[in-house]
Coordinates of C-alpha atoms and ligand atoms in Angstrom, one line a residue:
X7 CA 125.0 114.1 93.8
X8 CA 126.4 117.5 94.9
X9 CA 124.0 120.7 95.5
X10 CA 123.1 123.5 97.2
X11 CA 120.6 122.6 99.3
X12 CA 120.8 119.2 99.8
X13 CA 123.0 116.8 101.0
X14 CA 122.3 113.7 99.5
X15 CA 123.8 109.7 101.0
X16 CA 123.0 106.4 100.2
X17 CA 123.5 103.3 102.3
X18 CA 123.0 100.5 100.2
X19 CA 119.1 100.4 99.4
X20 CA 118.4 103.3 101.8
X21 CA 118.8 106.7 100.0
X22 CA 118.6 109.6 102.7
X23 CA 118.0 113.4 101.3
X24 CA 118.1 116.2 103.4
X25 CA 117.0 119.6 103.5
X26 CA 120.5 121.9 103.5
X27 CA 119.3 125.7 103.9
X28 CA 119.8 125.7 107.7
X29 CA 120.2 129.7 107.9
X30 CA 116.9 129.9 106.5
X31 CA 115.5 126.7 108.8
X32 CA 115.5 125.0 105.2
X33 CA 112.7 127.6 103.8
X34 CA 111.8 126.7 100.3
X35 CA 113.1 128.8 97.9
X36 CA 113.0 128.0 94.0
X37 CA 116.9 127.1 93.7
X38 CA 116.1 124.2 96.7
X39 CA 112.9 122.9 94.6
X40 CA 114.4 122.6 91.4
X41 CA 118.0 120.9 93.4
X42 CA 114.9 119.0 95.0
X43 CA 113.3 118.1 91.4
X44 CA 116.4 117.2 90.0
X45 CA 117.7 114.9 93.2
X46 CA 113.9 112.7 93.1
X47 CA 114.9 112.2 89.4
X48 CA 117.8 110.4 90.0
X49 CA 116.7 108.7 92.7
X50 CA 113.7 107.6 91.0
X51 CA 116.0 105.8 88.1
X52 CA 118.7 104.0 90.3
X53 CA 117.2 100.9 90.9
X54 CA 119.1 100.1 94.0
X55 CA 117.0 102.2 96.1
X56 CA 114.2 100.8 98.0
X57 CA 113.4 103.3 100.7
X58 CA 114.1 106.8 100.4
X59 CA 114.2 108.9 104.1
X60 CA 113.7 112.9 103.9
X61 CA 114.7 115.3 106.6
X62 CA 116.1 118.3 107.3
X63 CA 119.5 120.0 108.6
X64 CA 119.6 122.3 111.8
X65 CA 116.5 122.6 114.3
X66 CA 114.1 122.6 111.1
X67 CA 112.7 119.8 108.8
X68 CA 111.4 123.0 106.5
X69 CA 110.0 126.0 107.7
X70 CA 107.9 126.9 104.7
X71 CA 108.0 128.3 101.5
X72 CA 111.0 131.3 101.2
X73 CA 108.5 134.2 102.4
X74 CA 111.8 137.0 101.4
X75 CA 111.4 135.0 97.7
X76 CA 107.6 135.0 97.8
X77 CA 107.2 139.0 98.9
X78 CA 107.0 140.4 95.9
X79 CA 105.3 138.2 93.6
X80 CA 103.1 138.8 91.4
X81 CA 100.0 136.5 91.1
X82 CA 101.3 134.6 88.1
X83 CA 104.4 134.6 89.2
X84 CA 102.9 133.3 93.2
X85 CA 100.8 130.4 90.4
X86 CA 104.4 129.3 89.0
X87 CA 106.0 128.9 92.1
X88 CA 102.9 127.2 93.5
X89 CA 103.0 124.8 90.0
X90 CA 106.7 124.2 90.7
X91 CA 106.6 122.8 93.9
X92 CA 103.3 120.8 93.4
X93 CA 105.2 119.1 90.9
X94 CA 108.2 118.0 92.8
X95 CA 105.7 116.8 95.8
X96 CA 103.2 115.2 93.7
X97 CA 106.3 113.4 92.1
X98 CA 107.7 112.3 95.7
X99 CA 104.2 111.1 96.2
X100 CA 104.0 108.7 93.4
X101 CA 107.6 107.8 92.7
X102 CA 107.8 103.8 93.3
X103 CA 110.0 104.0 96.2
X104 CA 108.4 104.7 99.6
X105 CA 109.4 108.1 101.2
X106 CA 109.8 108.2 105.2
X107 CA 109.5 111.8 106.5
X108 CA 112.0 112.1 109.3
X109 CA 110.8 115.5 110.9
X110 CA 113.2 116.7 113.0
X111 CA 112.0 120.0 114.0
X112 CA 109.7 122.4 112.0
X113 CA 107.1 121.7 109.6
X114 CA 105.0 124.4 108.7
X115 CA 103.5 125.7 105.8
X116 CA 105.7 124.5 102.4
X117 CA 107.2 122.3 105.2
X118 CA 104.5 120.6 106.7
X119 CA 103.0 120.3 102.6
X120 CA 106.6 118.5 102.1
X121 CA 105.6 115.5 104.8
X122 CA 102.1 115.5 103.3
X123 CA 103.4 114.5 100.4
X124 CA 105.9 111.6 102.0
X125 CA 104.4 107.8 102.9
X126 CA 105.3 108.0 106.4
X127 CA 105.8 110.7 108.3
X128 CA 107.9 109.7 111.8
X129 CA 108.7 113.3 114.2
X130 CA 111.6 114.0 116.9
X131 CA 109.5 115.0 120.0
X132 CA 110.5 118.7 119.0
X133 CA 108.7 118.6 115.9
X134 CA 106.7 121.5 115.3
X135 CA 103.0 121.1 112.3
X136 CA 101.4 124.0 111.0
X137 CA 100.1 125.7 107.8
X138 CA 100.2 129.7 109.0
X139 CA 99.8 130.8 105.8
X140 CA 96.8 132.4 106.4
X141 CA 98.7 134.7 108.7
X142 CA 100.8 135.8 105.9
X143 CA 98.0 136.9 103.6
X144 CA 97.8 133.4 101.8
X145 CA 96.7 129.9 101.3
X146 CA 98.7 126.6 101.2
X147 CA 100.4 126.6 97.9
X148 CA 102.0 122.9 97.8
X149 CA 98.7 121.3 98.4
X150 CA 98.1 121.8 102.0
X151 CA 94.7 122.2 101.9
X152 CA 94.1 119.2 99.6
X153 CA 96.2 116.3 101.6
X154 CA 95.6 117.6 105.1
X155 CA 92.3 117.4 104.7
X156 CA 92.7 114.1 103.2
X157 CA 95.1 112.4 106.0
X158 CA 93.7 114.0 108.9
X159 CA 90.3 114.7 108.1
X160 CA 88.2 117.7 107.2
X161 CA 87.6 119.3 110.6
X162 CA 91.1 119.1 111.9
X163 CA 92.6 120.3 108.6
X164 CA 90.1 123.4 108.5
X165 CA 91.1 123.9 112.1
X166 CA 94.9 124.1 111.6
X167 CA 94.4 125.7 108.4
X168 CA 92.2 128.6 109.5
X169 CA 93.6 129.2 112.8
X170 CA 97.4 128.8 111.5
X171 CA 98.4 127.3 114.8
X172 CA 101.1 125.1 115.2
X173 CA 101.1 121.7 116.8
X174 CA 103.4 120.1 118.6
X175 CA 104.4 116.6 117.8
X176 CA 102.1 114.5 120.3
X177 CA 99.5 116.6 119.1
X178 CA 100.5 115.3 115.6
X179 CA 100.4 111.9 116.3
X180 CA 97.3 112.3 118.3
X181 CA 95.4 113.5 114.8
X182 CA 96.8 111.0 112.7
X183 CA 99.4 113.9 111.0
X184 CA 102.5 111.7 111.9
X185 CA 102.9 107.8 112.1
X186 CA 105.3 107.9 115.2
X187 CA 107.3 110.4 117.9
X188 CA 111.1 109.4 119.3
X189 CA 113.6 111.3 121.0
X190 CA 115.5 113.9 118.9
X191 CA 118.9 111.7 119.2
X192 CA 116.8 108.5 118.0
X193 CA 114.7 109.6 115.0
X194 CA 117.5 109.0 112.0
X195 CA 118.4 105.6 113.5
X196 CA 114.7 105.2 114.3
X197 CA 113.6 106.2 110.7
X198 CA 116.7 103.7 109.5
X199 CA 114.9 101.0 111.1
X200 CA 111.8 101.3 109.7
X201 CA 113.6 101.8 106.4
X202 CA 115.4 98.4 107.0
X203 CA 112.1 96.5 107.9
X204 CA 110.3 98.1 104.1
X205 CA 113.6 97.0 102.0
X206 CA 113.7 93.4 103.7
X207 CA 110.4 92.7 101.8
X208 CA 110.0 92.1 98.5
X209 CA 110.7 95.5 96.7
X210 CA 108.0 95.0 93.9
X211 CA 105.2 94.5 96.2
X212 CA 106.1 97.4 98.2
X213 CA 106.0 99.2 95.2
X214 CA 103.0 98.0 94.0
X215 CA 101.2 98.6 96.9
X216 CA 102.1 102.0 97.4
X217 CA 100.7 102.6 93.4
X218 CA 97.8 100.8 94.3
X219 CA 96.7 102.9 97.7
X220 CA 97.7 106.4 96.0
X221 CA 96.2 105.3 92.6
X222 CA 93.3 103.6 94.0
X223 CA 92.4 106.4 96.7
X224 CA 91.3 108.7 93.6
X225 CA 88.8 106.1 92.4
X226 CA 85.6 104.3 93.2
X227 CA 86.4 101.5 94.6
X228 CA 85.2 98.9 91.8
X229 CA 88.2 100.6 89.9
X230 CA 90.4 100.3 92.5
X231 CA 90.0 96.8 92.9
X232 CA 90.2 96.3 89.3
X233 CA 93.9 98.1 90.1
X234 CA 94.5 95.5 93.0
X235 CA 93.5 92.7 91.0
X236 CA 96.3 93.7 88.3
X237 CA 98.8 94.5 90.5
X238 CA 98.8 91.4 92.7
X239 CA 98.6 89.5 89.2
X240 CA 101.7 91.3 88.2
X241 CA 102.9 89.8 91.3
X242 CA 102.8 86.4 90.0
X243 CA 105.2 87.0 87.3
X244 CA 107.9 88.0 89.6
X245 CA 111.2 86.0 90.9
X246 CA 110.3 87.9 94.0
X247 CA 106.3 85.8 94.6
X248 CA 108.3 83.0 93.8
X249 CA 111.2 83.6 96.3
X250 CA 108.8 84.8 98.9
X251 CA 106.3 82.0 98.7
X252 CA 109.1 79.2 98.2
X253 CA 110.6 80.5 101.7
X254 CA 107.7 80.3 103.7
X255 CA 107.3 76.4 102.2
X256 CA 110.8 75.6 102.8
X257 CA 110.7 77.3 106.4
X258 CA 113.7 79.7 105.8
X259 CA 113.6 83.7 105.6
X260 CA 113.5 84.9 101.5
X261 CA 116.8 86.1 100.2
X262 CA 115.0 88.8 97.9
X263 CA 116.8 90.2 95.0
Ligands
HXC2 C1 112.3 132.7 104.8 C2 112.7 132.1 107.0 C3 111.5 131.3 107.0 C4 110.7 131.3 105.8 C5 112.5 131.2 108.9 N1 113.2 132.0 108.2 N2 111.4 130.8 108.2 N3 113.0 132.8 105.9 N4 111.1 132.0 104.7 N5 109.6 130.5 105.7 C6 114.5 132.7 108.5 C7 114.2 133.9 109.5 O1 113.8 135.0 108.8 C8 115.6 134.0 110.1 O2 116.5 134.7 109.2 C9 116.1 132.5 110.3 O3 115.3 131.8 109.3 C10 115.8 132.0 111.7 O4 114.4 132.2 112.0 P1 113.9 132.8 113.3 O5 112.5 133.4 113.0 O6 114.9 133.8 113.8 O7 113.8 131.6 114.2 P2 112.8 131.3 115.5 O8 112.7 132.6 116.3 O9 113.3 130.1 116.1 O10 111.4 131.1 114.8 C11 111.2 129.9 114.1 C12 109.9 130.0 113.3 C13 109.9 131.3 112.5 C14 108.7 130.0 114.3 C15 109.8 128.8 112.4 O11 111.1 131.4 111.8 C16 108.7 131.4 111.5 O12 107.6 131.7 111.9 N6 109.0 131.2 110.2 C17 108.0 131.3 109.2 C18 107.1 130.2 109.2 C19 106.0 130.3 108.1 O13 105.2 131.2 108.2 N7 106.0 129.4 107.2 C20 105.0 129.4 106.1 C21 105.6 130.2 104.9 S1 104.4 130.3 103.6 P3 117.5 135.8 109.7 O14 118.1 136.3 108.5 O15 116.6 136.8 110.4 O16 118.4 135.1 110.7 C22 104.4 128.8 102.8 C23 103.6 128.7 101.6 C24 103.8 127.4 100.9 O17 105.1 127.9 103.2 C25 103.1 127.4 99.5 C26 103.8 128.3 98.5 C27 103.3 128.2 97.1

């Protein structure tokens, strides 16, 4: 896959995309959503994939939305550029694969919505959170103030949303906003490994699970069960149960197709 905005490799199950508009510290503009759009597409559809890791080029994961493209919008114009990328991070949210956030340096506004939006979010120790939006005039657009709130809580998500500060990436990690710091030099490798340890399981159940905790969180929870119920009967009539289960029997590690 050739773009833009994105460079785009894939090392046997592990598809990494990342975030090409270094000049800009990757800002968001529409050209990089739709490249964005079209590159979760394709992933979505090869079904070698099993773990998909996003980060960014340069000394930014993404810096925001492009505020030079945003400027001089009109409000219906601002709503279609909001819809736009809503839809390409609602769709990295519930695409079957899971989607490791490798934040290697900025994350604010769009940018910080972008690893919202991602399973697991792992930072370099120079990683950098914040929604300063409101310092610009504006709210979160990509659904900041909808999953902050929900990942880190109300309080802390009003806090960094109405103050605009930034965090650093302790600080992250202390509020629950990111799963794990490394060292700059370590965080690919580090985000690899982790990548490694999803795709050794059994692909399916992965994938089921992560439908079941992003389906399930917007239900009661009698639904939701009702969802787990199905999903881990779906389970049952996979080569994968029976592989798993008939490894652990026969004492031997499950060669999962
Ligand atoms: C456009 C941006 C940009 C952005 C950085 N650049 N962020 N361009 N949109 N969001 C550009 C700068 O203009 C500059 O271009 C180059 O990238 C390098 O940035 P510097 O500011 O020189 O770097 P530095 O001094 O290291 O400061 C880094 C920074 C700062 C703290 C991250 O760049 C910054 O505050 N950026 C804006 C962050 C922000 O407000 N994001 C939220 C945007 S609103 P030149 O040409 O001068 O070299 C948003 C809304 C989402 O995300 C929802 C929309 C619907």
């Amino acid at each position: 896959m050739e773009f833009n905005n994105l460079i785009y490799q894939k090392q046997g199950e592990i598809a990494v995309l990342s975030i090409n508009r270094p000049k800009a510290l990757n800002a968001l503009n529409e050209e990089l959503l739709q490249e964005l759009n079209i590159a979760i597409d394709k992933i979505c559809v090869d079904k070698e994939i099993n773990v998909l890791i996003l980060t960014g080029e340069g000394k930014s994961f993404v810096a925001g939305a492009d505020i030079t493209q945003m400027q001089k919008k009109t409000s219906d114009e601002a709503r279609n550029f909001a819809e736009l990328g809503m839809k390409v991070f609602r769709k990295i949210e519930l695409m079957d694969t899971p989607v490791i956030a490798a934040v290697n340096g900025f994350a604010l506004g769009g940018g910080c919505e972008l690893a919202l939006a991602c399973d697991i979010r792992l930072a370099s120790s120079k990683a950098k959170f914040g929604q300063p939006e409101v310092g610009l005039g504006i709210t979160p657009g990509f659904g900041g103030t909808q999953r902050l709130p929900r990942i880190i809580g109300e309080a802390k998500a009003k806090e960094l949303i109405f103050t605009g500060s930034m965090v650093d990436a302790e600080t992250a990690k202390n509020i629950g906003l990111v799963n794990n710091v490394f060292e700059p030099d370590t965080l690919l490798d580090e985000a690899f490994k982790l990548a490694k340890k999803i795709a050794a399981n059994g692909s399916l159940s992965v994938k089921y699970s992560k439908a079941a905790i992003n389906k399930g969180l917007q239900m009661d929870l009698d639904s939701a069960m009702e969802l787990e119920k199905d999903l881990f009967a779906l389970c049952f009539a996979s080569e994968q149960q029976k592989e798993g289960m008939a490894a652990f029997v026969e004492k031997r590690k499950p060669n999962f197709k």
